[in-house]
Short mmCIF file of the C-alpha atoms (twelve columns), coordinates in Angstrom:
data_MODEL
# 
_entry.id   MODEL 
# 
loop_
_atom_site.group_PDB 
_atom_site.id 
_atom_site.type_symbol 
_atom_site.label_atom_id 
_atom_site.label_alt_id 
_atom_site.label_comp_id 
_atom_site.label_asym_id 
_atom_site.label_seq_id 
_atom_site.Cartn_x 
_atom_site.Cartn_y 
_atom_site.Cartn_z 
_atom_site.pdbx_PDB_model_num 
ATOM 1   C CA . LEU A 1   -60.675 -41.257 -70.748 1 
ATOM 2   C CA . CYS A 2   -60.657 -39.346 -67.530 1 
ATOM 3   C CA . LEU A 3   -63.095 -40.076 -64.630 1 
ATOM 4   C CA . SER A 4   -63.975 -40.780 -60.778 1 
ATOM 5   C CA . ILE A 5   -64.964 -44.264 -59.865 1 
ATOM 6   C CA . LEU A 6   -66.839 -44.604 -56.748 1 
ATOM 7   C CA . LYS A 7   -65.643 -47.827 -55.422 1 
ATOM 8   C CA . PRO A 8   -67.794 -49.827 -53.122 1 
ATOM 9   C CA . ARG A 9   -66.765 -52.809 -50.786 1 
ATOM 10  C CA . ARG A 10  -67.859 -55.461 -53.158 1 
ATOM 11  C CA . PHE A 11  -67.116 -56.221 -56.937 1 
ATOM 12  C CA . GLN A 12  -69.214 -53.816 -59.032 1 
ATOM 13  C CA . THR A 13  -68.943 -53.327 -62.967 1 
ATOM 14  C CA . PHE A 14  -68.542 -49.423 -64.293 1 
ATOM 15  C CA . PRO A 15  -69.063 -48.357 -67.845 1 
ATOM 16  C CA . PHE A 16  -66.234 -46.422 -69.683 1 
ATOM 17  C CA . ARG A 17  -65.990 -45.125 -73.570 1 
ATOM 18  C CA . LEU A 18  -62.802 -45.041 -75.183 1 
ATOM 19  C CA . GLU A 19  -63.056 -42.255 -78.575 1 
ATOM 20  C CA . LEU A 20  -60.792 -42.593 -81.675 1 
ATOM 21  C CA . ASP A 21  -60.064 -39.787 -84.041 1 
ATOM 22  C CA . PHE A 22  -58.929 -40.752 -87.436 1 
ATOM 23  C CA . ILE A 23  -58.176 -37.689 -89.966 1 
ATOM 24  C CA . GLN A 24  -57.559 -40.440 -92.960 1 
ATOM 25  C CA . ASN A 25  -58.099 -43.925 -93.276 1 
ATOM 26  C CA . THR A 26  -55.467 -45.829 -90.763 1 
ATOM 27  C CA . HIS A 27  -54.083 -49.246 -90.892 1 
ATOM 28  C CA . ILE A 28  -54.135 -50.820 -87.149 1 
ATOM 29  C CA . THR A 29  -51.725 -53.556 -86.319 1 
ATOM 30  C CA . SER A 30  -52.790 -54.046 -82.857 1 
ATOM 31  C CA . LEU A 31  -55.104 -52.075 -80.164 1 
ATOM 32  C CA . SER A 32  -54.951 -52.763 -76.249 1 
ATOM 33  C CA . GLY A 33  -55.960 -51.558 -73.060 1 
ATOM 34  C CA . ALA A 34  -56.043 -52.012 -69.327 1 
ATOM 35  C CA . PHE A 35  -57.080 -50.444 -66.019 1 
ATOM 36  C CA . GLU A 36  -54.172 -50.643 -63.948 1 
ATOM 37  C CA . GLY A 37  -53.746 -49.607 -60.464 1 
ATOM 38  C CA . LYS A 38  -50.120 -49.171 -58.462 1 
ATOM 39  C CA . TRP A 39  -48.535 -48.339 -55.458 1 
ATOM 40  C CA . ARG A 40  -45.296 -46.314 -55.008 1 
ATOM 41  C CA . THR A 41  -43.690 -45.773 -51.901 1 
ATOM 42  C CA . SER A 42  -40.401 -43.828 -51.261 1 
ATOM 43  C CA . VAL A 43  -38.569 -43.799 -47.532 1 
ATOM 44  C CA . SER A 44  -34.959 -43.229 -46.667 1 
ATOM 45  C CA . GLY A 45  -34.042 -43.299 -50.106 1 
ATOM 46  C CA . GLN A 46  -35.247 -46.357 -51.206 1 
ATOM 47  C CA . VAL A 47  -38.142 -46.465 -53.952 1 
ATOM 48  C CA . GLU A 48  -40.555 -49.226 -54.166 1 
ATOM 49  C CA . VAL A 49  -43.237 -49.875 -56.838 1 
ATOM 50  C CA . ARG A 50  -45.730 -52.613 -56.498 1 
ATOM 51  C CA . PRO A 51  -48.970 -53.418 -58.812 1 
ATOM 52  C CA . ILE A 52  -52.603 -53.284 -57.417 1 
ATOM 53  C CA . THR A 53  -54.705 -54.426 -60.116 1 
ATOM 54  C CA . THR A 54  -54.340 -54.801 -63.912 1 
ATOM 55  C CA . VAL A 55  -57.709 -55.391 -65.716 1 
ATOM 56  C CA . HIS A 56  -57.266 -56.154 -69.441 1 
ATOM 57  C CA . ILE A 57  -59.964 -54.323 -71.933 1 
ATOM 58  C CA . ASP A 58  -60.758 -56.482 -75.020 1 
ATOM 59  C CA . PHE A 59  -60.994 -54.196 -78.010 1 
ATOM 60  C CA . ASN A 60  -62.193 -57.066 -80.454 1 
ATOM 61  C CA . ASP A 61  -65.246 -56.125 -81.115 1 
ATOM 62  C CA . LEU A 62  -63.791 -52.760 -82.604 1 
ATOM 63  C CA . LEU A 63  -61.249 -53.882 -84.494 1 
ATOM 64  C CA . GLN A 64  -63.598 -56.542 -86.134 1 
ATOM 65  C CA . GLN A 65  -65.442 -53.738 -87.354 1 
ATOM 66  C CA . TRP A 66  -62.527 -52.462 -89.410 1 
ATOM 67  C CA . ARG A 67  -61.289 -56.012 -90.616 1 
ATOM 68  C CA . GLN A 68  -60.831 -55.922 -94.558 1 
ATOM 69  C CA . PRO A 69  -60.884 -59.138 -96.246 1 
ATOM 70  C CA . SER A 70  -57.440 -59.420 -96.393 1 
ATOM 71  C CA . GLY A 71  -57.799 -59.963 -92.483 1 
ATOM 72  C CA . LYS A 72  -55.736 -56.732 -91.901 1 
ATOM 73  C CA . PHE A 73  -57.658 -54.051 -90.213 1 
ATOM 74  C CA . ARG A 74  -58.372 -50.302 -91.552 1 
ATOM 75  C CA . ALA A 75  -60.192 -47.742 -89.517 1 
ATOM 76  C CA . PRO A 76  -61.849 -45.387 -91.961 1 
ATOM 77  C CA . ALA A 77  -61.193 -41.627 -91.393 1 
ATOM 78  C CA . GLY A 78  -63.374 -40.313 -89.118 1 
ATOM 79  C CA . HIS A 79  -64.620 -40.445 -85.346 1 
ATOM 80  C CA . HIS A 80  -65.120 -44.050 -83.291 1 
ATOM 81  C CA . TYR A 81  -65.887 -44.654 -80.130 1 
ATOM 82  C CA . PHE A 82  -66.321 -48.301 -78.024 1 
ATOM 83  C CA . ASP A 83  -68.357 -48.547 -74.970 1 
ATOM 84  C CA . SER A 84  -67.247 -51.752 -72.147 1 
ATOM 85  C CA . GLN A 85  -67.007 -52.008 -68.706 1 
ATOM 86  C CA . ILE A 86  -64.523 -53.289 -65.981 1 
ATOM 87  C CA . VAL A 87  -64.743 -54.486 -62.575 1 
ATOM 88  C CA . ILE A 88  -62.722 -53.094 -59.521 1 
ATOM 89  C CA . GLY A 89  -62.445 -55.869 -56.953 1 
ATOM 90  C CA . GLU A 90  -62.044 -55.665 -53.124 1 
ATOM 91  C CA . GLU A 91  -58.274 -55.341 -53.496 1 
ATOM 92  C CA . CYS A 92  -58.264 -51.779 -54.981 1 
ATOM 93  C CA . PRO A 93  -58.371 -49.168 -52.186 1 
ATOM 94  C CA . GLY A 94  -58.948 -45.781 -53.096 1 
ATOM 95  C CA . SER A 95  -56.626 -42.985 -54.750 1 
ATOM 96  C CA . PHE A 96  -54.386 -41.552 -52.235 1 
ATOM 97  C CA . SER A 97  -51.481 -39.408 -52.289 1 
ATOM 98  C CA . GLY A 98  -49.165 -38.912 -49.316 1 
ATOM 99  C CA . LYS A 99  -45.681 -37.401 -48.258 1 
ATOM 100 C CA . ASN A 100 -43.465 -40.625 -48.603 1 
ATOM 101 C CA . GLY A 101 -46.181 -42.704 -51.195 1 
ATOM 102 C CA . TYR A 102 -49.316 -42.673 -53.550 1 
ATOM 103 C CA . ALA A 103 -52.018 -45.163 -54.633 1 
ATOM 104 C CA . GLU A 104 -53.315 -44.065 -58.291 1 
ATOM 105 C CA . TYR A 105 -54.990 -45.592 -61.039 1 
ATOM 106 C CA . GLY A 106 -55.698 -45.239 -64.856 1 
ATOM 107 C CA . PHE A 107 -56.404 -46.483 -68.412 1 
ATOM 108 C CA . VAL A 108 -53.771 -47.498 -70.368 1 
ATOM 109 C CA . ILE A 109 -54.290 -47.393 -74.336 1 
ATOM 110 C CA . LYS A 110 -51.863 -48.569 -77.230 1 
ATOM 111 C CA . ILE A 111 -52.457 -48.804 -80.330 1 
ATOM 112 C CA . ARG A 112 -50.324 -49.817 -83.062 1 
ATOM 113 C CA . LEU A 113 -50.390 -48.209 -86.531 1 
ATOM 114 C CA . ALA A 114 -48.953 -49.746 -90.021 1 
ATOM 115 C CA . GLY A 115 -46.890 -46.885 -92.185 1 
ATOM 116 C CA . ARG A 116 -45.500 -46.801 -95.353 1 
ATOM 117 C CA . PHE A 117 -42.229 -46.695 -93.548 1 
ATOM 118 C CA . GLY A 118 -42.763 -49.527 -90.630 1 
ATOM 119 C CA . HIS A 119 -44.824 -49.422 -87.587 1 
ATOM 120 C CA . THR A 120 -45.293 -46.588 -85.237 1 
ATOM 121 C CA . GLU A 121 -47.019 -47.228 -81.561 1 
ATOM 122 C CA . LEU A 122 -48.973 -44.627 -79.819 1 
ATOM 123 C CA . THR A 123 -49.483 -45.099 -75.972 1 
ATOM 124 C CA . GLU A 124 -51.982 -43.036 -73.908 1 
ATOM 125 C CA . THR A 125 -52.664 -42.538 -69.938 1 
ATOM 126 C CA . ARG A 126 -55.522 -41.474 -68.485 1 
ATOM 127 C CA . PRO A 127 -55.674 -41.011 -64.966 1 
ATOM 128 C CA . VAL A 128 -59.085 -42.289 -62.816 1 
ATOM 129 C CA . HIS A 129 -59.838 -41.165 -59.367 1 
ATOM 130 C CA . VAL A 130 -60.899 -44.015 -57.429 1 
ATOM 131 C CA . ILE A 131 -63.267 -42.897 -54.495 1 
ATOM 132 C CA . PRO A 132 -63.454 -45.738 -51.507 1 
ATOM 133 C CA . VAL A 133 -67.431 -46.416 -50.287 1 
ATOM 134 C CA . VAL A 134 -67.108 -47.952 -47.099 1 
ATOM 135 C CA . ASP A 135 -70.129 -49.621 -45.441 1 
ATOM 136 C CA . LEU A 136 -69.686 -49.676 -41.514 1 
ATOM 137 C CA . THR A 137 -73.445 -51.613 -41.025 1 
ATOM 138 C CA . PRO A 138 -71.075 -54.692 -40.417 1 
ATOM 139 C CA . PHE A 139 -68.826 -53.244 -37.785 1 
ATOM 140 C CA . VAL A 140 -70.984 -53.335 -34.719 1 
ATOM 141 C CA . GLN A 141 -68.112 -52.001 -32.543 1 
ATOM 142 C CA . HIS A 142 -67.609 -48.819 -34.559 1 
ATOM 143 C CA . LEU A 143 -71.082 -47.845 -34.379 1 
ATOM 144 C CA . LEU A 144 -71.216 -47.264 -30.522 1 
ATOM 145 C CA . PRO A 145 -70.501 -44.033 -28.847 1 
ATOM 146 C CA . VAL A 146 -66.884 -43.992 -27.647 1 
ATOM 147 C CA . THR A 147 -65.481 -41.415 -25.089 1 
ATOM 148 C CA . ARG A 148 -61.869 -40.662 -24.500 1 
ATOM 149 C CA . CYS A 149 -60.225 -39.229 -21.665 1 
ATOM 150 C CA . LYS A 150 -56.818 -37.162 -21.216 1 
ATOM 151 C CA . THR A 151 -54.845 -35.700 -18.543 1 
ATOM 152 C CA . PHE A 152 -52.655 -32.648 -19.046 1 
ATOM 153 C CA . ARG A 153 -50.451 -32.079 -16.092 1 
ATOM 154 C CA . LYS A 154 -47.571 -29.395 -16.316 1 
ATOM 155 C CA . LYS A 155 -44.870 -29.067 -13.754 1 
ATOM 156 C CA . VAL A 156 -42.095 -26.490 -13.577 1 
ATOM 157 C CA . PHE A 157 -39.651 -26.991 -10.317 1 
ATOM 158 C CA . CYS A 158 -42.073 -29.380 -8.780  1 
ATOM 159 C CA . ILE A 159 -44.571 -26.830 -8.687  1 
ATOM 160 C CA . ASN A 160 -48.164 -27.590 -10.593 1 
ATOM 161 C CA . LYS A 161 -48.911 -25.214 -13.395 1 
ATOM 162 C CA . ALA A 162 -51.642 -27.083 -14.956 1 
ATOM 163 C CA . ASN A 163 -53.416 -29.684 -14.322 1 
ATOM 164 C CA . ALA A 164 -56.756 -30.330 -16.207 1 
ATOM 165 C CA . ASN A 165 -58.780 -33.303 -17.704 1 
ATOM 166 C CA . VAL A 166 -60.045 -33.265 -21.038 1 
ATOM 167 C CA . VAL A 167 -63.296 -35.659 -22.040 1 
ATOM 168 C CA . ILE A 168 -64.075 -36.112 -25.450 1 
ATOM 169 C CA . ARG A 169 -67.376 -38.107 -26.446 1 
ATOM 170 C CA . LEU A 170 -68.407 -39.246 -30.395 1 
ATOM 171 C CA . GLU A 171 -71.585 -40.417 -31.412 1 
ATOM 172 C CA . LYS A 172 -69.404 -43.284 -33.130 1 
ATOM 173 C CA . ALA A 173 -66.124 -44.590 -33.373 1 
ATOM 174 C CA . ALA A 174 -65.518 -44.691 -37.645 1 
ATOM 175 C CA . PHE A 175 -66.713 -42.168 -40.207 1 
ATOM 176 C CA . VAL A 176 -66.683 -42.370 -43.899 1 
ATOM 177 C CA . GLN A 177 -65.529 -39.854 -46.270 1 
ATOM 178 C CA . GLY A 178 -67.214 -36.596 -46.263 1 
ATOM 179 C CA . GLU A 179 -69.323 -36.981 -42.960 1 
ATOM 180 C CA . SER A 180 -69.571 -34.507 -40.587 1 
ATOM 181 C CA . ILE A 181 -68.090 -35.434 -36.756 1 
ATOM 182 C CA . ALA A 182 -70.225 -33.968 -33.711 1 
ATOM 183 C CA . ILE A 183 -67.880 -33.985 -30.764 1 
ATOM 184 C CA . ASP A 184 -68.888 -33.320 -27.209 1 
ATOM 185 C CA . GLY A 185 -65.897 -32.112 -25.379 1 
ATOM 186 C CA . GLU A 186 -65.547 -31.601 -21.381 1 
ATOM 187 C CA . ILE A 187 -62.566 -29.540 -20.042 1 
ATOM 188 C CA . ILE A 188 -62.253 -30.073 -16.088 1 
ATOM 189 C CA . ASN A 189 -59.452 -27.492 -14.459 1 
ATOM 190 C CA . GLU A 190 -58.497 -29.085 -11.470 1 
ATOM 191 C CA . HIS A 191 -55.930 -26.275 -10.466 1 
ATOM 192 C CA . GLN A 192 -56.655 -23.631 -8.030  1 
ATOM 193 C CA . SER A 193 -55.411 -20.635 -9.242  1 
ATOM 194 C CA . ASN A 194 -54.728 -21.002 -13.033 1 
ATOM 195 C CA . VAL A 195 -57.350 -20.351 -15.240 1 
ATOM 196 C CA . LEU A 196 -57.330 -22.461 -18.930 1 
ATOM 197 C CA . LYS A 197 -57.243 -19.737 -21.701 1 
ATOM 198 C CA . ALA A 198 -57.584 -21.955 -24.685 1 
ATOM 199 C CA . GLY A 199 -58.105 -25.580 -25.898 1 
ATOM 200 C CA . LEU A 200 -58.029 -27.392 -29.515 1 
ATOM 201 C CA . VAL A 201 -59.269 -30.496 -30.434 1 
ATOM 202 C CA . GLU A 202 -57.391 -31.980 -33.875 1 
ATOM 203 C CA . LEU A 203 -58.804 -35.023 -36.167 1 
ATOM 204 C CA . ILE A 204 -54.863 -36.346 -37.002 1 
ATOM 205 C CA . MET A 205 -54.745 -39.355 -39.719 1 
ATOM 206 C CA . SER A 206 -51.874 -41.664 -39.449 1 
ATOM 207 C CA . THR A 207 -50.315 -43.094 -42.090 1 
ATOM 208 C CA . ARG A 208 -47.815 -46.042 -42.471 1 
ATOM 209 C CA . TYR A 209 -45.221 -46.352 -45.414 1 
ATOM 210 C CA . ILE A 210 -43.704 -49.854 -46.171 1 
ATOM 211 C CA . CYS A 211 -40.675 -49.614 -48.786 1 
ATOM 212 C CA . LYS A 212 -38.778 -52.567 -49.066 1 
ATOM 213 C CA . LYS A 213 -37.419 -53.001 -45.702 1 
ATOM 214 C CA . ASN A 214 -38.158 -49.629 -44.400 1 
ATOM 215 C CA . ASP A 215 -40.969 -48.509 -42.381 1 
ATOM 216 C CA . LYS A 216 -42.120 -44.929 -41.479 1 
ATOM 217 C CA . THR A 217 -45.332 -43.715 -39.809 1 
ATOM 218 C CA . LEU A 218 -46.312 -40.294 -40.127 1 
# 
């Protein structure tokens, strides 16, 4: 199990497949699984882990294929697969990794085997990359053109060394992942003698981390 999931704003069902290979006939005591998501933040030496979601997976249909007259489960040697579906809700943000924390998802599968000298439990975890798909149409205010103005002034010993106005115009105020951003910029140099040699426009993402009582914004 290793896949990426496009998660829309609303609930949607996603398929997955579990594959098992047994080199010999195997007695199964239990088989369980879950799709899990969690936040982990680390700020000022403090670490906090919070669950995002837990969706339990029912393998009863697969286990019934292995049921013996005695009521026990015995999987024959060979390749076995199980197809099912999960639902990721609106409470799940997309996968994220930053300096002070991350949001991650994965499938956790646990199988308990009965042996001659007791039981053995195996746990396998497979990561899942959740990609949010956001529909901006309900947010009319973010679809309108936007203009940002900034004035840059610099003085050295009360003498103006720089005096410029920068105007940035965007077609809209919000963008989705992977979308190209068209920028219309204008620099107005109001200084009488100094020439502006270069300008730089950057798109900066601000991330806020909350860990217990600590708060940090980067």
